[in-house]
Structures are given as C-alpha cells and as structure tokens.
Short mmCIF file of C-alpha atoms and ligand atoms in Angstrom, two decimals:
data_model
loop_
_atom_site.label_atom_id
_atom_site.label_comp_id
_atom_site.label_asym_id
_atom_site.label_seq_id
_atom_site.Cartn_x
_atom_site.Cartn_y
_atom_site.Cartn_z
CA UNK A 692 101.34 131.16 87.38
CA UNK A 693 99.43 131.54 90.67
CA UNK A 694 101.36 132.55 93.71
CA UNK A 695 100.59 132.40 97.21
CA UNK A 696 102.48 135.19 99.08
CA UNK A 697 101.79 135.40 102.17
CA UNK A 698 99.25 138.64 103.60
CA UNK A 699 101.93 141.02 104.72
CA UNK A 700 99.95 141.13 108.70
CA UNK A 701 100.66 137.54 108.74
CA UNK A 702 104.28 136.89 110.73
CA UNK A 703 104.13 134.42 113.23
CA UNK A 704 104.31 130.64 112.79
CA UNK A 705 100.56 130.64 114.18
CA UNK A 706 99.44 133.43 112.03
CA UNK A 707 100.77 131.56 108.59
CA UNK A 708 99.16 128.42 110.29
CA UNK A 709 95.96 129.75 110.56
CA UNK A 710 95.81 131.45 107.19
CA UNK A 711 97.56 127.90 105.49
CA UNK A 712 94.59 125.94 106.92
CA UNK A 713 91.88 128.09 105.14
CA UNK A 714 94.19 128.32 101.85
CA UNK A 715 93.68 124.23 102.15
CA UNK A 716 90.24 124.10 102.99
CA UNK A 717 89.44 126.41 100.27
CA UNK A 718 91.50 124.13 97.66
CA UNK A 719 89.80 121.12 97.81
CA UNK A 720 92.82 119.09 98.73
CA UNK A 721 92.56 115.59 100.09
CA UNK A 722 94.35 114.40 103.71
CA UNK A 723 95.42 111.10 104.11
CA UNK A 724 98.65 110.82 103.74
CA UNK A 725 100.30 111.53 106.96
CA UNK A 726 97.22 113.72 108.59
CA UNK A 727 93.74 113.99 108.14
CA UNK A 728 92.84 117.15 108.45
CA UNK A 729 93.64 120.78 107.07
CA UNK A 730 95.37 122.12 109.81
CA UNK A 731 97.71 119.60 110.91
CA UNK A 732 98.73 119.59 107.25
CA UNK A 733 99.31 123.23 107.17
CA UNK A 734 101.14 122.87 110.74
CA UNK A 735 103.70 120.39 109.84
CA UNK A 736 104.20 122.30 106.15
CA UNK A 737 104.69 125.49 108.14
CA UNK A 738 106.86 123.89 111.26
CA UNK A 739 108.81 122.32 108.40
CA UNK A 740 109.48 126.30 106.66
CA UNK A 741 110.22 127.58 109.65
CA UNK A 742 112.56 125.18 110.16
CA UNK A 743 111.05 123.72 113.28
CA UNK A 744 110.43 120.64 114.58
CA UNK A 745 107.20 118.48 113.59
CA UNK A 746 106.00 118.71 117.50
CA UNK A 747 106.66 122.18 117.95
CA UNK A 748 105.38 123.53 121.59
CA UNK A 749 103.36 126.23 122.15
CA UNK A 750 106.49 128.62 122.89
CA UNK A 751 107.37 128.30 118.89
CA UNK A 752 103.54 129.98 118.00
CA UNK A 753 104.91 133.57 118.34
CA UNK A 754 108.33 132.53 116.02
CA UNK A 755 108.31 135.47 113.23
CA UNK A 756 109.70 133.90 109.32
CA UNK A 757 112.43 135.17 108.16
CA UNK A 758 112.20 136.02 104.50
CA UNK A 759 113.79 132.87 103.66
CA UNK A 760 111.49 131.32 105.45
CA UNK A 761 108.32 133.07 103.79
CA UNK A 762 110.10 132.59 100.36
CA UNK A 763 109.77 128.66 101.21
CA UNK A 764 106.31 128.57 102.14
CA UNK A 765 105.23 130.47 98.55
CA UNK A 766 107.31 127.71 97.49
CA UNK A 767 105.79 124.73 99.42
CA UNK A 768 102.12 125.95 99.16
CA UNK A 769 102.81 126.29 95.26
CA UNK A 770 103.73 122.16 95.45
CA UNK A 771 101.50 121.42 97.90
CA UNK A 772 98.33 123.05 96.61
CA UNK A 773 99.29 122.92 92.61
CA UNK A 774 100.99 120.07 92.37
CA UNK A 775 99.37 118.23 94.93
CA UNK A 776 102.27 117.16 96.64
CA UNK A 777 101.24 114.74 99.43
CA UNK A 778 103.12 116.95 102.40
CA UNK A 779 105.59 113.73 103.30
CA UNK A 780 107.11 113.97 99.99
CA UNK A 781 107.75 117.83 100.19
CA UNK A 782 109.46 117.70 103.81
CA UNK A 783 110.77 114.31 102.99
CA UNK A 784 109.35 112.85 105.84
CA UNK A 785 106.99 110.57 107.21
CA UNK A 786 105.68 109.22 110.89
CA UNK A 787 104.61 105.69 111.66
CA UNK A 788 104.66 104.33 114.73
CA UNK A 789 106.08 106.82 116.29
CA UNK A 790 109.40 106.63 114.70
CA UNK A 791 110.60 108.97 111.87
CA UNK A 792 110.58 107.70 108.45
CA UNK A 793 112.88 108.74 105.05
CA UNK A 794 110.32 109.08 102.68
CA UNK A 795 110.47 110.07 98.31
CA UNK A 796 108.20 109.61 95.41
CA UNK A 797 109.74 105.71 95.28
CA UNK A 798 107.90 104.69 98.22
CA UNK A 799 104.12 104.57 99.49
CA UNK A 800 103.85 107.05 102.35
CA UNK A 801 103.67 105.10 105.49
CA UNK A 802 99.94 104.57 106.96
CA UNK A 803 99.01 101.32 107.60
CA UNK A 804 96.58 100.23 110.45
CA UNK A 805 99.28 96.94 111.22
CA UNK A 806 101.47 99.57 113.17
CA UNK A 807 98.72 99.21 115.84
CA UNK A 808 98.97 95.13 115.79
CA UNK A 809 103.17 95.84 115.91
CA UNK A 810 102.76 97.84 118.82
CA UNK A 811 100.64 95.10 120.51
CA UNK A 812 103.35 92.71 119.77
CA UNK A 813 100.38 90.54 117.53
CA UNK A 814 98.53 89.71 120.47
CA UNK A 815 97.02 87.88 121.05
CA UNK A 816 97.52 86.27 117.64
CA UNK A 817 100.56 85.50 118.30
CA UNK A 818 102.05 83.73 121.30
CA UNK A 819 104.80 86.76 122.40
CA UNK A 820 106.63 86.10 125.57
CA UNK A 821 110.12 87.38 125.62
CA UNK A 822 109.77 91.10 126.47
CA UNK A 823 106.41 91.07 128.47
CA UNK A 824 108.25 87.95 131.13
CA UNK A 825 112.02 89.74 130.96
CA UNK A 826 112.63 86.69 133.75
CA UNK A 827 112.25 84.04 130.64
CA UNK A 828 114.31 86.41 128.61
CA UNK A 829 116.40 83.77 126.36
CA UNK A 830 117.78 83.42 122.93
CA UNK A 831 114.52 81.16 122.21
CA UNK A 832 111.84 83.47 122.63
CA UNK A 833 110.07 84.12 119.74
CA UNK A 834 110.09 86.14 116.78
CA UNK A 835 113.25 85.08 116.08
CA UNK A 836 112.63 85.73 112.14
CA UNK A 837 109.74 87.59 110.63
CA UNK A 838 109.27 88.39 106.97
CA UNK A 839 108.16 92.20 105.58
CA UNK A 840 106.85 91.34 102.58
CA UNK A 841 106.54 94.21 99.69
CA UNK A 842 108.73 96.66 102.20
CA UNK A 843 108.73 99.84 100.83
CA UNK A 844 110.34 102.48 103.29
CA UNK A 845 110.99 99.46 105.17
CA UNK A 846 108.52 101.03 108.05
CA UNK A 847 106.43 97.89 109.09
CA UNK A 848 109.86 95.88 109.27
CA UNK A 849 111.52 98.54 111.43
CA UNK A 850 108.82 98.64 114.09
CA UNK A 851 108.91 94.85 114.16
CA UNK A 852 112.36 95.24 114.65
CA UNK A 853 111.84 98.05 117.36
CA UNK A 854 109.51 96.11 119.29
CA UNK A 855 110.52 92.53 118.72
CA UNK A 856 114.72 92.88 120.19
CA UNK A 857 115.44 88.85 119.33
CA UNK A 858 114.07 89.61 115.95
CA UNK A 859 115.90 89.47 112.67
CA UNK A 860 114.12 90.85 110.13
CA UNK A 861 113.68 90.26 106.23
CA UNK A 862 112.37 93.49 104.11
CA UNK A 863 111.74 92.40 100.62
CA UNK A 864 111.08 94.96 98.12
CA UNK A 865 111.20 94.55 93.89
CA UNK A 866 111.96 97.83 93.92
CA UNK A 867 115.30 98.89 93.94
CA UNK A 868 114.74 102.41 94.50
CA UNK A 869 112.48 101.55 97.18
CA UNK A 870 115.34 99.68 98.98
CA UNK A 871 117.41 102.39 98.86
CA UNK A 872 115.32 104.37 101.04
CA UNK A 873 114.37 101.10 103.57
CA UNK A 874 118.10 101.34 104.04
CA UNK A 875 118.48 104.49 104.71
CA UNK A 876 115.97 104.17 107.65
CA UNK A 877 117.23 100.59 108.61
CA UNK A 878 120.44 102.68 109.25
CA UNK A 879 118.92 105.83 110.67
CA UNK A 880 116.68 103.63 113.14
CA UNK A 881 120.31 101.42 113.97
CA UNK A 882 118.87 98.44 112.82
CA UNK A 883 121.84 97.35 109.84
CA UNK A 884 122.11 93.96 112.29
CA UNK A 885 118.53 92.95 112.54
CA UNK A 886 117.17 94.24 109.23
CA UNK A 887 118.03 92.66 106.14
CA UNK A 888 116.71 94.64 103.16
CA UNK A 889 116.16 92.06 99.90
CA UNK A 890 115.63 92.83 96.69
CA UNK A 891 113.32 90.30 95.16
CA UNK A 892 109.98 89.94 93.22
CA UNK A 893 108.00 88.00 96.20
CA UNK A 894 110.03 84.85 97.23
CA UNK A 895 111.89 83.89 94.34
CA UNK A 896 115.33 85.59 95.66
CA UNK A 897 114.37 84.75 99.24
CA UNK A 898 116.67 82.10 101.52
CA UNK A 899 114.34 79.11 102.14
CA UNK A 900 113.64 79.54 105.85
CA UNK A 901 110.98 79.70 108.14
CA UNK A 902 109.83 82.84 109.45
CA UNK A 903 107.52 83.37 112.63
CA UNK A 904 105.55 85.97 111.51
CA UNK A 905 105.21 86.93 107.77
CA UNK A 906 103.05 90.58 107.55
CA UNK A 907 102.54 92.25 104.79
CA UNK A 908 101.15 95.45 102.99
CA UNK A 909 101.04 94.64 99.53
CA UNK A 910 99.55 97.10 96.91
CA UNK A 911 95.55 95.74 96.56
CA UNK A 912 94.35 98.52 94.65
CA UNK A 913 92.52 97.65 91.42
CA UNK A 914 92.76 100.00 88.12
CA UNK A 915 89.26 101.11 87.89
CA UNK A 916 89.93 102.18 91.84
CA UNK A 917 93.19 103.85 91.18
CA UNK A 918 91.50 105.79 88.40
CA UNK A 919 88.94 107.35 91.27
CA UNK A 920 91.02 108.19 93.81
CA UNK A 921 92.71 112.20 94.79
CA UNK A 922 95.59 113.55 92.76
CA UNK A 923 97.51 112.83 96.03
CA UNK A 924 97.94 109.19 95.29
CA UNK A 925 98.88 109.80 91.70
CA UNK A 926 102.20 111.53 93.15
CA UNK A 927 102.83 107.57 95.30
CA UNK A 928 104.54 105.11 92.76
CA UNK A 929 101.85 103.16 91.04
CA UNK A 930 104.04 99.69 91.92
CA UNK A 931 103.24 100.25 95.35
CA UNK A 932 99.25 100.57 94.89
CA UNK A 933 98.28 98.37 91.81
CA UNK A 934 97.22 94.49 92.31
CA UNK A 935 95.45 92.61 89.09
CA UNK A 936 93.15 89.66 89.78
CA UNK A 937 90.80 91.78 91.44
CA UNK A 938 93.61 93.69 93.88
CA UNK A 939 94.03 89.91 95.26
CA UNK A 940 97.78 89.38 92.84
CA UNK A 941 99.93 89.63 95.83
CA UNK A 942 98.00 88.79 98.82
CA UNK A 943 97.13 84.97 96.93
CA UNK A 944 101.31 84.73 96.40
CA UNK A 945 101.59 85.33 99.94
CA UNK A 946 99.18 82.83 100.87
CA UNK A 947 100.15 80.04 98.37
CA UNK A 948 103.63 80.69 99.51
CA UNK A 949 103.04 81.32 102.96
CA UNK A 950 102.99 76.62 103.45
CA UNK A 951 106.73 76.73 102.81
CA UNK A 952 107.73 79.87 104.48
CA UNK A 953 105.96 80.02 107.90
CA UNK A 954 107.08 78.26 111.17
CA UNK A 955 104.90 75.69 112.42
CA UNK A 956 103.70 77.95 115.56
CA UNK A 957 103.91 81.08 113.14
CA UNK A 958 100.91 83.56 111.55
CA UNK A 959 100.74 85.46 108.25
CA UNK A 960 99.21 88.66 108.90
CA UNK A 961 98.12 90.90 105.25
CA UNK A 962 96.19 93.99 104.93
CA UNK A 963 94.00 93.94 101.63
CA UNK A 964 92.17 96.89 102.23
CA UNK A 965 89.06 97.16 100.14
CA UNK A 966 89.75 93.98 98.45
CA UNK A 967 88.97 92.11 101.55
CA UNK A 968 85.27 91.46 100.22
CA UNK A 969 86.54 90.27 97.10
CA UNK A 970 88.85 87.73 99.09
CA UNK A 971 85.98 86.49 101.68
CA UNK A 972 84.18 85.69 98.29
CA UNK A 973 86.74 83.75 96.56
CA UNK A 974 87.34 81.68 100.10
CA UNK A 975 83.69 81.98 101.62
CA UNK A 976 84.96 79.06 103.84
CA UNK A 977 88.37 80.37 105.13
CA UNK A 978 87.71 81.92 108.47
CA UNK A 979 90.29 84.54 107.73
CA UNK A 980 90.23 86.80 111.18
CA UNK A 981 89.64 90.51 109.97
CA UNK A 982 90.68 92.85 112.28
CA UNK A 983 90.13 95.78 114.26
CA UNK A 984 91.57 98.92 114.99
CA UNK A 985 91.35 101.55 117.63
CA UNK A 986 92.54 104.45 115.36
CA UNK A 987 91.21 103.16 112.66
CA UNK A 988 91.98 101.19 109.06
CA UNK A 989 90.57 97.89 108.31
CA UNK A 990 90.60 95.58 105.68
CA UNK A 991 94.04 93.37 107.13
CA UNK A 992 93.48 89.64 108.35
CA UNK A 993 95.50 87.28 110.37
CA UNK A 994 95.94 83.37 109.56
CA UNK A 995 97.98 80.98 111.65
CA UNK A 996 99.96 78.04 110.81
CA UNK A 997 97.42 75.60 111.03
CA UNK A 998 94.73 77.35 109.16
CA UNK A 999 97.88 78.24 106.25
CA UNK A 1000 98.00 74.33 105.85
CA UNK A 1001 94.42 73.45 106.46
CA UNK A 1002 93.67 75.51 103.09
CA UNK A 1003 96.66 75.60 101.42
CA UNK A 1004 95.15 73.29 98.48
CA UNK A 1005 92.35 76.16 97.72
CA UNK A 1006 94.78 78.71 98.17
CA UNK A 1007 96.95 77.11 95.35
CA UNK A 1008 93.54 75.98 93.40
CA UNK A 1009 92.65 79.60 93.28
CA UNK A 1010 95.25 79.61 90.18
CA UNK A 1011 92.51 77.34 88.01
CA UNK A 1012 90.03 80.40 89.03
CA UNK A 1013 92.53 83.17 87.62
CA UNK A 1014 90.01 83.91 84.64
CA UNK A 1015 87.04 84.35 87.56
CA UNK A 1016 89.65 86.33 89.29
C1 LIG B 1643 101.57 99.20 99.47
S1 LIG B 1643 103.31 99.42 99.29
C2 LIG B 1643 103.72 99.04 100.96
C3 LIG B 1643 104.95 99.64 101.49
C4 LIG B 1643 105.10 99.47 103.00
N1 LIG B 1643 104.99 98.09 103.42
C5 LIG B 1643 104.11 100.33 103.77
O1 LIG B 1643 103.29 99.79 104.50
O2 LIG B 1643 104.16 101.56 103.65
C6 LIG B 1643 103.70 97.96 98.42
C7 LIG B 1643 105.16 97.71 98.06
O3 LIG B 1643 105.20 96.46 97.32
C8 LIG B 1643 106.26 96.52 96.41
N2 LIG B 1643 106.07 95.50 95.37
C9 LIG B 1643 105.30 95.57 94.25
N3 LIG B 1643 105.41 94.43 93.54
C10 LIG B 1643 106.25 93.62 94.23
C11 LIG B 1643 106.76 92.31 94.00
N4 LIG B 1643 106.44 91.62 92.90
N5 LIG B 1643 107.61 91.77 94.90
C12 LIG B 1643 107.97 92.47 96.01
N6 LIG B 1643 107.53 93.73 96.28
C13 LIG B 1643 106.67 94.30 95.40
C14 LIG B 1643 106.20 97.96 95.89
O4 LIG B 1643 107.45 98.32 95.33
C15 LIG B 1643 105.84 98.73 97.16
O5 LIG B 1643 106.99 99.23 97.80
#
C-alpha cells in the first residue's frame, strides 16, 4: 500500500502545506468541490490535521505537528489522494455562503452559484423590501414562505433563511439520510423555527400552499455525463446528480408544478447546469432569464409568476414529448 509520510525536514503547518500542494499537483486530482485549486485544498486538509481552524492567520504558519497530528495527515493524504475523497467529506465540512455546513457521503457538497442570488436577496427578480427599508419593517413583507426544493444539506434553504428574517422555510429532500444532515445544520445555524425539513419525493408530501420564492438545485446530470466526470463526484451520492429525460426530470416537475405552488407576485428560480441548452431547445419560446454570476457558475434561470402561468400548458405538454425527451 502506498504511504505518504511526511519528509522528516518538513514540521511546520506551512512546510506540510507547501509539500501537500505539490503531492496534489503531482496526483492528478480534480478541485471543485469546496476549492479550486491545489493549495487551498492542501491548506484546509492540513489546518484541519493540525487541528486548526479553516481561516487560520498567518501566526498559525510556524505551528510544528505533533505526531498525532503527522499520523493524521498520512492518514488524510492516503483518502484524499487514493481514495479520492472530495476534502469536505474527510473534515466533514463544507462552506457556502459563508456559513459552515455538516456535510457526509449522503449529501452533494455545497457549491451552487444561487448562494450569490441569496445574498442579493433575488434582486432584482424579486421585489424584496423588508430588510433593505427597516422603517416598513412589518409582518407583511415578503418572503414570507419560500420552497428549497431537492434540499440536500439543507444549505440553499438556510441562507434563505439567514438572509430573509420573516421567512419560513420548506427543505424538501427524498432522501432521508439527506434530511438528517439538513437538520443537523437547521439546528446548528438556529433555524428549528423557520426551517422545516420535509421528506418527500417532489410535492406529493408537500402542504398545498403558496410559496414566494421556490429555488431549486435539482440533480441535472445525465448518465453518459456522470460516466465522464473525476472520481471526486463518484464519492457524492448518485441521487443527488442523476436527472433522466435529458437531465431535464426534475427541473420540468418543478415547472409543471410550480402553477399551483407559487404566489401570484412569486418567482421560481432552478439551476440546470449544462442541461440549460437542452431546456432552451425544448421551450425555444420561453424567455427563461439565465443568469449571471460574479464568481462564477451558470446554467440557473429565473421565471416569475406570470411567465409560470403564461406557459404552464407547454410546460405540462412537454409530458406528450417524454419519448423526444
Ligand atoms: C444536486 S443535489 C442538491 C442539494 C442542495 N440543494 C445543494 O445545492 O447542495 C439534489 C438533491 O435532490 C434530492 N432528490 C433527488 N430526487 C428527489 C426527489 N424525487 N424529490 C426530492 N428530492 C430529490 C437528492 O437527494 C439531493 O439531495
């Protein structure tokens, strides 16, 4: 079995750092699950040994391992590099907008480019008043409800929830496993009275109400694409990445069910990744709004209300098309 002691010369944090980095770059790993880049990867893995914290200072560089600590690392590189443990499931961690996540091998690592939409409080797709004007601050403004839709660590409904204070939020999830670890971050981010984490294969166990804002993350990722992409994903539960009809499965439930579900002033936001093309083409006259984002990501579109019932009779038709699709 190959080992990866560490050179005896190497003591300090940045020492191990620096060698970690070239021990990645030299095994042809892939970064994208949390960083995108060989030495932040080998920084957090190494912080983590040391038993630091993820944002360690400058002051920490010169911290010398214990031989605990060195025993760990053999251990971690062995997953990390081997295995090809994506670096979120070996510390058991994961950061999304800003916030700390509870992460295992039950839930996608959080990434999406909608924490940058969150954090802009959907502007200016939707119409958000209530913490920008704190003088109109009233039980009225708006989110009051928002859907998560195919939850996973429950990250996208806890910076909803984070940003949006009036909001209550629904984190659905088929997943039971899954839920367990939304809930564990619902409770670590104190969130048990705003976040309600459901356990249901799309709507079908869901209340019938009417939510502001319905986002969602599905998994859009067809087979022939899962069977291309880096070991890394392989280790990310396949339920969370696989759509059929062409990656659109979940996205088309969304917006067939999206008539009975959204408010009349509300907007359905979905990231479909690379199956956006494949959706333009099946609608070429839905103006779905693709967006843009500063630090990067693409492939998620918004919708509002109006445009949800303008085309609701192709989205449903689409059904009649499911041998196309
Ligand atoms: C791409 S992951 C997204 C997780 C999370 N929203 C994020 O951004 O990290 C998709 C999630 O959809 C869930 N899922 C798959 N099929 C589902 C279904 N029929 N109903 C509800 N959720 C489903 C999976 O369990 C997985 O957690």
């Amino acid at each position: 079995m190959k080992m990866f002691s560490i050179p005896v010369q190497c003591k300090s944090l940045h020492d191990i750092i620096v060698w970690v980095e070239q021990l990645f770059q030299k095994n042809n790993l892939y970064f994208g699950h949390g960083t995108d880049n060989a030495l932040d990867e080998a920084a957090w893995l190494i912080a983590y040994c040391a038993d630091k914290p993820v944002d360690f200072t400058d002051n920490d560089l010169g911290y010398v391992l214990t031989p605990e600590q060195r025993e760990k690392v053999t251990a971690v590189l062995h997953q990390r590099i081997i295995d090809k443990q994506p670096a979120a499931y070996i510390t058991g961690t994961a950061y999304f907008f800003g916030l700390e996540f509870t992460v295992n091998e039950h839930v996608l690592i959080p990434r999406s480019p909608v924490a940058e939409l969150i954090a802009e409080h959907f502007s200016p797709w939707f119409d958000y008043t209530g913490w920008l004007n704190k003088s109109s601050q009233s039980e009225t403004n708006k989110p009051l409800a928002i859907l998560d839709m195919c939850t996973g660590s429950g990250c996208i409904a806890i910076a909803c929830a984070t940003v949006f204070k009036n909001a209550n939020v629904d984190a659905v999830d088929i997943s039971e496993p899954a839920l367990q670890v939304a809930n564990i971050n619902i409770k670590k981010h104190n969130l048990t009275s705003r976040v309600n984490a459901i356990c249901s294969d799309m709507f079908e166990a869901l209340p019938q109400k009417r939510y502001d804002i319905i986002v969602s993350n599905p998994p859009y990722v067809t087979q022939s694409e899962i069977d291309q992409l880096p070991d890394e994903y392989h280790k990310e539960p396949e339920s969370g990445l696989f759509a059929a009809n062409k990656g659109l499965q979940f996205a088309i439930t969304i917006l067939q069910q999206a008539f009975y579900y959204l408010a009349d002033d509300g907007i359905v936001v979905i990231e479909v990744g690379n199956s956006a093309q494949t959706l333009q083409q099946y609608f070429p006259d839905i103006p779905f709004t693709w967006l843009e984002f500063e630090s990067g990501g693409d492939g998620v579109f918004v919708l509002d209300a109006t445009q949800i019932r303008q085309y609701h009779a192709q989205f449903k038709n689409i059904n009649n098309m499911a041998g196309d699709l």
